[in-house]
Structure formats: structure tokens, C-alpha cells
Amino acid sequence: MHLKRIELENFKSFMGELVIDLEEGFTAITGPNGSGKSNSGDAIQFVLGTRSTKSLRAQNVKELIFNGGSRSKAAKSCEVTLIFDNPENDSGERRLKVDADEVCFTRAVRLTPKGAAVSSYRLNDRPSTSSEFRRLLIEAGARGDGYNIVLQGDVASLSTMTPLERRRVLEDVAGVTQYDEELRKADRQRKQVESQLEMIDVFEKKQ
Ligand code: ATP
Ligand code: MG
């Protein structure tokens, strides 16, 4: 799946609008310490969805909005759009189950007059939800908390993990974890049905 472009607006250290074009092949972003390299990766995770804001290296969602730094005014909202290529393959299927050659996922955060942060989502510019994002991305194998993104320090932590932890990572990449969860769910349901059957049994014996 090809991420073609990232459009940022007032996200973390990026004041105003910024477009990052990602051509086919390999794109490297370089710059001195603190210049926003990791923040541009955080922007991708912000839209794809992660378990917590902490993994975007912010205490809360408000900290994702450009704070003005030392010289500018703080912004009141931020927004990131990821633009994915979504062509039909030979059998007429698309990786993202959206009937369009290009899919734009937009997540925005705005501050209310009272200072609370509100998130909103758009898919190809129509209102959407975080759960629709999650469903489409899981189907396409592009979860934000999966191993699509290798963060600063991840390689070092992979090499110091216990074999069991490393196996979990590999299973997650291979897509096995998802089935483990389904198995656990099916097992819970089976136990529930068994106990209901027992109750019916007891009830029938009493009759
Ligand atoms: P390194 O090479 O050290 O890994 P980097 O290029 O990855 O650096 P980032 O971590 O992307 O740097 O950027 C850190 C900078 O982003 C810090 O200077 C921090 O103050 C700034 N920053 C983070 N959040 C905001 C925000 N909401 N508004 C303005 N600046 C922010
Ligand atoms: Mg960094």
C-alpha cells in the first residue's frame, strides 16, 4: 500500500500547512535534532490510530496542536491527512475497501472555547469515525499500532527482547494475533453456552 502524501496543519512543531510528498521507492527525512523528523512519523500514527497519545510523545491530545514555540501564536486546531493510492488490481479489488483510486484519511483536533479537545474524522472529505478508520485499516493490514511503523529505539528493543516477546512481535506481523483473539472469544462463548446448557439440564430434571 503506497502512502503518497501527508498533509499537515499546525501539527506539533509544524506551524501552518505543510505537504510531504512520498514518491515511489524510498523517502528519507533528515535534519538536526529536534527539527521534527519524529513528529512527521507521529503524524502518520495520529491518523492511523494508536492505543495512546503517549505513543505520539504527548501527554494529551492538546499537546499535538502547534503551541507557538517561542516566537509565534499557539494554534487552536490541528489536522493531518494521509493520502493512500488505492488502485484496482487485476481482479477489480482494492486494498482499502473504498470505491476510489485515492483514499484520504483526515483526523483533526480542535479546542472548544472552554479549552477541551475534540477529535473529528473525515474519509475522502466526508464525515467519518475512528471506528470506520480502524475497520478499513485493519482490513488492509495497516493498523497504527501494528508493526508497519518502526520507531526510534524499536530496533534496539527488538534485539534485547526475550524470545517469547520477540515471538509475539513476529506473530503480530504475520497476522496470527488477530486469530488468537478470535479463538479466545470463541472459547468464551463456548463456555457460556455450556453453562447455559447445564442450567437447562438442571431445570429439565426438576420438571
Ligand atoms: P531527534 O533527531 O532528536 O530524534 P527529531 O527531528 O525527531 O529529533 P522531533 O522529536 O520530531 O525531533 O521534534 C521535537 C521538537 O518538537 C521539540 O523541539 C518540541 O518542542 C517540538 N514540539 C513538540 N510538540 C510541539 C507542539 N505542540 N508545538 C510546537 N512544538 C512542538
Ligand atoms: Mg526523532
Short mmCIF file of N, CA, C and O in Angstrom, two decimals, residues 178-196:
data_model
loop_
_atom_site.label_atom_id
_atom_site.label_comp_id
_atom_site.label_asym_id
_atom_site.label_seq_id
_atom_site.Cartn_x
_atom_site.Cartn_y
_atom_site.Cartn_z
N GLN A 178 -4.44 -11.75 15.49
CA GLN A 178 -5.85 -11.49 15.23
C GLN A 178 -6.68 -12.78 15.41
O GLN A 178 -7.75 -12.77 16.01
N TYR A 179 -6.12 -13.92 14.92
CA TYR A 179 -6.84 -15.18 15.05
C TYR A 179 -6.83 -15.68 16.48
O TYR A 179 -7.78 -16.28 16.95
N ASP A 180 -5.71 -15.40 17.21
CA ASP A 180 -5.64 -15.75 18.63
C ASP A 180 -6.78 -15.10 19.38
O ASP A 180 -7.45 -15.73 20.19
N GLU A 181 -7.01 -13.81 19.08
CA GLU A 181 -8.08 -13.08 19.76
C GLU A 181 -9.43 -13.69 19.42
O GLU A 181 -10.30 -13.86 20.27
N GLU A 182 -9.62 -14.05 18.14
CA GLU A 182 -10.89 -14.66 17.73
C GLU A 182 -11.10 -16.01 18.42
O GLU A 182 -12.20 -16.34 18.84
N LEU A 183 -9.99 -16.78 18.56
CA LEU A 183 -10.07 -18.07 19.25
C LEU A 183 -10.51 -17.90 20.70
O LEU A 183 -11.37 -18.62 21.19
N ARG A 184 -9.87 -16.91 21.37
CA ARG A 184 -10.21 -16.65 22.77
C ARG A 184 -11.68 -16.29 22.90
O ARG A 184 -12.38 -16.75 23.79
N LYS A 185 -12.17 -15.47 21.96
CA LYS A 185 -13.56 -15.02 22.00
C LYS A 185 -14.49 -16.23 21.81
O LYS A 185 -15.46 -16.41 22.55
N ALA A 186 -14.15 -17.07 20.84
CA ALA A 186 -14.99 -18.24 20.57
C ALA A 186 -15.02 -19.16 21.79
O ALA A 186 -16.05 -19.73 22.13
N ASP A 187 -13.86 -19.27 22.49
CA ASP A 187 -13.77 -20.13 23.66
C ASP A 187 -14.67 -19.60 24.79
O ASP A 187 -15.37 -20.37 25.45
N ARG A 188 -14.64 -18.25 24.96
CA ARG A 188 -15.51 -17.63 25.99
C ARG A 188 -16.97 -17.93 25.68
O ARG A 188 -17.74 -18.31 26.54
N GLN A 189 -17.34 -17.79 24.40
CA GLN A 189 -18.74 -18.04 24.01
C GLN A 189 -19.12 -19.49 24.23
O GLN A 189 -20.21 -19.80 24.68
N ARG A 190 -18.18 -20.41 23.94
CA ARG A 190 -18.44 -21.84 24.11
C ARG A 190 -18.74 -22.14 25.59
O ARG A 190 -19.71 -22.81 25.92
N LYS A 191 -17.90 -21.55 26.49
CA LYS A 191 -18.09 -21.79 27.93
C LYS A 191 -19.45 -21.27 28.39
O LYS A 191 -20.12 -21.89 29.20
N GLN A 192 -19.83 -20.10 27.83
CA GLN A 192 -21.12 -19.51 28.18
C GLN A 192 -22.26 -20.44 27.79
O GLN A 192 -23.17 -20.72 28.57
N VAL A 193 -22.17 -20.94 26.54
CA VAL A 193 -23.22 -21.84 26.04
C VAL A 193 -23.27 -23.10 26.88
O VAL A 193 -24.34 -23.57 27.27
N GLU A 194 -22.07 -23.63 27.26
CA GLU A 194 -22.03 -24.85 28.08
C GLU A 194 -22.74 -24.64 29.41
O GLU A 194 -23.51 -25.49 29.86
N SER A 195 -22.50 -23.47 30.04
CA SER A 195 -23.12 -23.26 31.35
C SER A 195 -24.63 -23.06 31.19
O SER A 195 -25.40 -23.48 32.04
N GLN A 196 -25.03 -22.44 30.07
CA GLN A 196 -26.47 -22.30 29.83
C GLN A 196 -27.12 -23.66 29.62
O GLN A 196 -28.20 -23.94 30.14
#
